[in-house]
mmCIF file of C-alpha atoms in Angstrom:
data_model
loop_
_atom_site.group_PDB
_atom_site.id
_atom_site.type_symbol
_atom_site.label_atom_id
_atom_site.label_comp_id
_atom_site.label_asym_id
_atom_site.label_seq_id
_atom_site.Cartn_x
_atom_site.Cartn_y
_atom_site.Cartn_z
ATOM 1 C CA MET A 7 -9.572 -3.344 -0.206
ATOM 2 C CA ARG A 8 -9.234 -4.691 -3.271
ATOM 3 C CA GLY A 9 -6.825 -7.682 -3.282
ATOM 4 C CA GLY A 10 -5.225 -10.730 -3.970
ATOM 5 C CA ARG A 11 -6.158 -14.568 -2.412
ATOM 6 C CA ALA A 12 -3.060 -15.105 -0.811
ATOM 7 C CA HIS A 13 -1.302 -18.604 -1.287
ATOM 8 C CA SER A 14 -2.777 -21.127 1.491
ATOM 9 C CA GLY A 15 -2.083 -21.072 5.115
ATOM 10 C CA GLY A 16 -3.269 -20.806 8.493
ATOM 11 C CA ARG A 17 -3.526 -17.993 10.653
ATOM 12 C CA ALA A 18 -1.290 -16.208 12.507
ATOM 13 C CA GLY A 19 -1.398 -14.631 16.025
ATOM 14 C CA PRO A 20 -2.986 -10.685 16.264
ATOM 15 C CA ALA A 21 0.845 -9.387 15.283
ATOM 16 C CA GLU A 22 4.221 -9.988 15.219
ATOM 17 C CA SER A 23 6.585 -7.496 14.920
ATOM 18 C CA ARG A 24 10.544 -6.594 15.131
ATOM 19 C CA MET A 25 10.429 -6.621 18.683
ATOM 20 C CA ASP A 26 9.184 -10.368 18.716
ATOM 21 C CA ARG A 27 12.113 -11.279 16.518
ATOM 22 C CA GLU A 28 15.241 -9.585 18.104
ATOM 23 C CA GLN A 29 16.492 -12.579 19.537
ATOM 24 C CA GLU A 30 15.979 -14.284 16.129
ATOM 25 C CA ARG A 31 17.757 -11.725 14.131
ATOM 26 C CA PRO A 32 20.794 -9.387 14.840
ATOM 27 C CA ALA A 33 19.888 -5.547 15.311
ATOM 28 C CA PRO A 34 20.884 -3.668 12.456
ATOM 29 C CA SER A 35 23.957 -1.290 12.441
ATOM 30 C CA SER A 36 22.965 2.100 12.707
ATOM 31 C CA PRO A 37 20.192 3.063 10.160
ATOM 32 C CA ALA A 38 22.207 2.185 7.342
ATOM 33 C CA VAL A 39 19.197 1.078 5.569
ATOM 34 C CA GLY A 40 17.252 4.547 4.412
ATOM 35 C CA SER A 41 19.823 6.349 5.972
ATOM 36 C CA ALA A 42 20.426 7.951 2.196
ATOM 37 C CA VAL A 43 16.588 9.175 2.505
ATOM 38 C CA CYS A 44 17.339 11.325 5.996
ATOM 39 C CA GLU A 45 19.841 13.341 3.679
ATOM 40 C CA GLY A 46 18.226 13.316 0.534
ATOM 41 C CA VAL A 47 14.272 13.260 -0.474
ATOM 42 C CA ALA A 48 12.798 13.008 2.827
ATOM 43 C CA ALA A 49 14.897 16.041 4.052
ATOM 44 C CA GLU A 50 13.838 17.756 1.212
ATOM 45 C CA ARG A 51 10.047 16.963 1.611
ATOM 46 C CA CYS A 52 9.192 17.249 5.314
ATOM 47 C CA GLY A 53 9.543 20.783 5.198
ATOM 48 C CA GLY A 54 8.216 22.636 8.634
ATOM 49 C CA GLY A 55 8.422 20.160 11.638
ATOM 50 C CA GLY A 56 9.054 17.621 9.424
ATOM 51 C CA LEU A 57 13.009 16.953 10.201
ATOM 52 C CA ALA A 58 12.465 16.532 14.059
ATOM 53 C CA ALA A 59 10.319 13.552 13.406
ATOM 54 C CA LEU A 60 13.394 11.944 11.166
ATOM 55 C CA PRO A 61 15.141 10.492 14.109
ATOM 56 C CA CYS A 62 11.853 8.946 15.597
ATOM 57 C CA ALA A 63 11.161 7.807 12.100
ATOM 58 C CA MET A 64 14.339 6.101 11.203
ATOM 59 C CA ARG A 65 15.608 4.814 14.674
ATOM 60 C CA HIS A 66 13.239 1.658 14.592
ATOM 61 C CA LEU A 67 14.156 0.731 10.699
ATOM 62 C CA PRO A 68 13.894 -1.457 9.094
ATOM 63 C CA TYR A 69 10.824 -2.332 11.157
ATOM 64 C CA PHE A 70 8.968 -5.952 10.594
ATOM 65 C CA CYS A 71 5.515 -6.158 11.417
ATOM 66 C CA ARG A 72 3.047 -8.726 10.451
ATOM 67 C CA GLY A 73 -0.692 -9.331 11.042
ATOM 68 C CA GLU A 74 -4.361 -10.198 9.799
ATOM 69 C CA VAL A 75 -6.019 -7.700 7.015
ATOM 70 C CA VAL A 76 -8.972 -6.159 8.397
ATOM 71 C CA LYS A 77 -11.726 -4.014 6.896
ATOM 72 C CA GLY A 78 -10.788 -0.315 7.221
ATOM 73 C CA PHE A 79 -12.527 2.731 6.340
ATOM 74 C CA GLY A 80 -13.589 1.818 2.913
ATOM 75 C CA ARG A 81 -12.512 4.853 1.039
ATOM 76 C CA GLY A 82 -9.146 3.758 -0.533
ATOM 77 C CA SER A 83 -10.261 1.880 -3.178
ATOM 78 C CA LYS A 84 -13.904 4.201 -3.737
ATOM 79 C CA GLU A 85 -12.834 7.679 -3.184
ATOM 80 C CA LEU A 86 -8.954 7.575 -4.018
ATOM 81 C CA GLY A 87 -8.625 4.774 -6.509
ATOM 82 C CA ILE A 88 -5.880 3.564 -4.065
ATOM 83 C CA PRO A 89 -6.581 0.310 -2.055
ATOM 84 C CA THR A 90 -5.088 -0.241 1.226
ATOM 85 C CA ALA A 91 -4.791 -2.972 3.717
ATOM 86 C CA ASN A 92 -5.570 -2.422 7.053
ATOM 87 C CA PHE A 93 -4.203 -3.872 10.025
ATOM 88 C CA SER A 94 -5.952 -4.425 13.211
ATOM 89 C CA GLU A 95 -6.096 -2.001 16.256
ATOM 90 C CA GLN A 96 -3.718 -4.844 18.371
ATOM 91 C CA VAL A 97 -1.028 -4.415 15.498
ATOM 92 C CA VAL A 98 -1.314 -0.945 15.443
ATOM 93 C CA GLU A 99 -0.657 -0.501 19.190
ATOM 94 C CA SER A 100 2.100 -2.662 18.800
ATOM 95 C CA PHE A 101 4.081 -0.414 17.348
ATOM 96 C CA PRO A 102 6.581 1.629 18.901
ATOM 97 C CA PRO A 103 5.096 4.211 20.566
ATOM 98 C CA ASP A 104 7.469 6.789 19.830
ATOM 99 C CA ILE A 105 7.972 6.099 16.037
ATOM 100 C CA SER A 106 6.948 9.028 13.926
ATOM 101 C CA THR A 107 3.600 9.139 12.254
ATOM 102 C CA GLY A 108 3.826 10.093 8.405
ATOM 103 C CA ILE A 109 4.311 8.046 4.921
ATOM 104 C CA TYR A 110 6.859 5.303 4.632
ATOM 105 C CA TYR A 111 7.743 2.529 2.151
ATOM 106 C CA GLY A 112 9.011 -0.813 2.006
ATOM 107 C CA TRP A 113 7.851 -4.364 1.317
ATOM 108 C CA ALA A 114 4.892 -6.301 1.627
ATOM 109 C CA CYS A 115 3.587 -10.209 1.239
ATOM 110 C CA VAL A 116 0.456 -11.650 1.612
ATOM 111 C CA GLY A 117 0.315 -14.839 3.201
ATOM 112 C CA ASN A 118 3.035 -16.887 1.333
ATOM 113 C CA GLY A 119 2.801 -14.831 -1.854
ATOM 114 C CA ASP A 120 5.434 -12.815 -3.828
ATOM 115 C CA VAL A 121 6.705 -9.713 -2.325
ATOM 116 C CA HIS A 122 5.960 -6.394 -3.476
ATOM 117 C CA LYS A 123 6.713 -2.710 -2.955
ATOM 118 C CA MET A 124 4.531 -0.763 -0.842
ATOM 119 C CA VAL A 125 4.086 2.796 0.852
ATOM 120 C CA LEU A 126 2.608 2.701 4.162
ATOM 121 C CA SER A 127 1.100 5.727 6.502
ATOM 122 C CA ILE A 128 0.891 5.281 10.180
ATOM 123 C CA GLY A 129 -1.341 8.270 11.854
ATOM 124 C CA TRP A 130 -4.588 9.840 11.935
ATOM 125 C CA ASN A 131 -5.025 10.797 8.381
ATOM 126 C CA PRO A 132 -5.708 14.572 8.918
ATOM 127 C CA PHE A 133 -7.604 15.209 5.828
ATOM 128 C CA TYR A 134 -10.075 12.923 7.093
ATOM 129 C CA ARG A 135 -9.948 13.855 10.624
ATOM 130 C CA ASN A 136 -9.527 10.374 11.577
ATOM 131 C CA THR A 137 -10.022 9.835 15.551
ATOM 132 C CA LYS A 138 -8.450 6.446 15.837
ATOM 133 C CA LYS A 139 -4.342 5.746 14.759
ATOM 134 C CA SER A 140 -4.084 3.753 11.776
ATOM 135 C CA VAL A 141 -1.392 2.002 9.883
ATOM 136 C CA GLU A 142 -2.899 1.339 6.134
ATOM 137 C CA THR A 143 -0.687 -0.397 3.631
ATOM 138 C CA HIS A 144 -1.001 -0.102 -0.193
ATOM 139 C CA ILE A 145 0.915 -2.581 -1.945
ATOM 140 C CA ILE A 146 2.398 -1.643 -5.617
ATOM 141 C CA HIS A 147 0.597 -4.429 -7.397
ATOM 142 C CA THR A 148 -2.768 -5.150 -8.999
ATOM 143 C CA PHE A 149 -4.649 -7.986 -7.146
ATOM 144 C CA LYS A 150 -7.847 -9.754 -8.534
ATOM 145 C CA GLU A 151 -9.430 -10.476 -5.018
ATOM 146 C CA ASP A 152 -10.003 -9.322 -1.577
ATOM 147 C CA PHE A 153 -7.834 -10.645 1.116
ATOM 148 C CA TYR A 154 -9.535 -9.487 4.286
ATOM 149 C CA GLY A 155 -8.410 -12.408 6.762
ATOM 150 C CA GLU A 156 -5.199 -13.177 5.143
ATOM 151 C CA ILE A 157 -2.115 -12.641 7.185
ATOM 152 C CA LEU A 158 0.017 -9.393 5.371
ATOM 153 C CA SER A 159 3.425 -9.484 6.243
ATOM 154 C CA ILE A 160 5.727 -6.166 6.159
ATOM 155 C CA VAL A 161 8.890 -4.544 6.426
ATOM 156 C CA ILE A 162 9.106 -0.885 6.591
ATOM 157 C CA VAL A 163 12.416 0.092 4.843
ATOM 158 C CA GLY A 164 12.461 4.194 4.520
ATOM 159 C CA TYR A 165 10.124 7.453 5.626
ATOM 160 C CA ILE A 166 9.125 9.660 2.926
ATOM 161 C CA ARG A 167 7.285 12.286 4.587
ATOM 162 C CA PRO A 168 4.840 13.313 7.667
ATOM 163 C CA GLU A 169 1.544 13.493 7.610
ATOM 164 C CA LYS A 170 -0.327 16.750 6.615
ATOM 165 C CA ASN A 171 -3.565 17.827 5.616
ATOM 166 C CA PHE A 172 -4.600 18.920 2.254
ATOM 167 C CA ASP A 173 -7.145 21.343 0.769
ATOM 168 C CA SER A 174 -8.827 18.883 -1.669
ATOM 169 C CA LEU A 175 -9.489 15.474 -2.252
ATOM 170 C CA GLU A 176 -7.230 15.794 -5.635
ATOM 171 C CA ALA A 177 -4.191 17.299 -3.782
ATOM 172 C CA LEU A 178 -4.427 14.567 -1.381
ATOM 173 C CA ILE A 179 -4.454 12.125 -4.177
ATOM 174 C CA SER A 180 -1.681 13.376 -6.369
ATOM 175 C CA ALA A 181 0.681 13.573 -2.886
ATOM 176 C CA ILE A 182 0.086 10.113 -2.425
ATOM 177 C CA GLN A 183 1.054 9.412 -6.297
ATOM 178 C CA GLU A 184 4.099 11.162 -5.751
ATOM 179 C CA ASP A 185 4.580 8.905 -2.464
ATOM 180 C CA ILE A 186 4.129 5.764 -4.574
ATOM 181 C CA GLU A 187 6.662 7.246 -7.285
ATOM 182 C CA GLU A 188 9.223 7.842 -4.580
ATOM 183 C CA ALA A 189 8.612 4.581 -2.803
ATOM 184 C CA LYS A 190 9.321 2.972 -6.286
ATOM 185 C CA ARG A 191 12.436 4.779 -6.639
ATOM 186 C CA GLN A 192 13.825 3.996 -3.284
ATOM 187 C CA LEU A 193 13.081 0.329 -3.338
ATOM 188 C CA ASP A 194 15.031 0.167 -6.528
ATOM 189 C CA LEU A 195 18.222 0.808 -4.452
ATOM 190 C CA ALA A 196 20.595 -2.095 -3.669
ATOM 191 C CA GLU A 197 20.453 -1.814 -0.324
ATOM 192 C CA HIS A 198 16.652 -1.585 -0.041
ATOM 193 C CA LEU A 199 16.296 -4.372 -2.623
ATOM 194 C CA LYS A 200 17.651 -6.860 -0.439
ATOM 195 C CA LEU A 201 15.128 -6.741 2.179
ATOM 196 C CA LYS A 202 12.890 -8.127 -0.197
ATOM 197 C CA GLU A 203 14.838 -11.522 0.058
ATOM 198 C CA ASP A 204 14.616 -11.354 4.021
ATOM 199 C CA ASN A 205 13.448 -14.910 5.567
ATOM 200 C CA PHE A 206 10.664 -12.713 7.437
ATOM 201 C CA PHE A 207 8.528 -13.503 4.300
ATOM 202 C CA HIS A 208 8.583 -16.890 4.514
ATOM 203 C CA LEU A 209 5.019 -17.604 6.705
ATOM 204 C CA PRO A 210 5.752 -20.189 9.096
ATOM 205 C CA GLU A 211 3.761 -23.751 9.198
ATOM 206 C CA GLY A 212 0.769 -23.299 10.913
ATOM 207 C CA LYS A 213 0.568 -19.645 10.945
#
């Protein structure tokens, strides 16, 4: 992917998820963060079996995760013009097994750099018929350089829609652009903005 060189810092372990941090951080009281999405935009956009996915999508949110950025399929920038940062298989496998596949929004930070809005996909990307589940993060920011090997910290805040196939590459790109705009709108809400300042984004020394 295309991305910016993160601020200097060591390597973290392969993955650190919210489950690793439950002793450090009290669990949120009910799905307050993102609950409006369940009743609003996500419910309208899901359609079909999408509504059934909402409980599994929302019960784990906000979800905290960090891991090293690895090379992905190489099509985000080349084919879509929408670069993504990929987590390793080990990080993907650390996600809750019952978390719904689909498109989410939240916050992302490379190393100890600035925190930016992001949109993220969890699943198999039906358009490309992936055989392995992936977690791909599009950081809504223009970077100057690649940042493979750097540590990406994310907080997944809300759910937009389920995965689906598309008739054309153009239709896929259009849907992703809509997802990005929806992520921007949702992350401007006060209850979502507060997570941008979470201490999770301060990478510990030596990681």
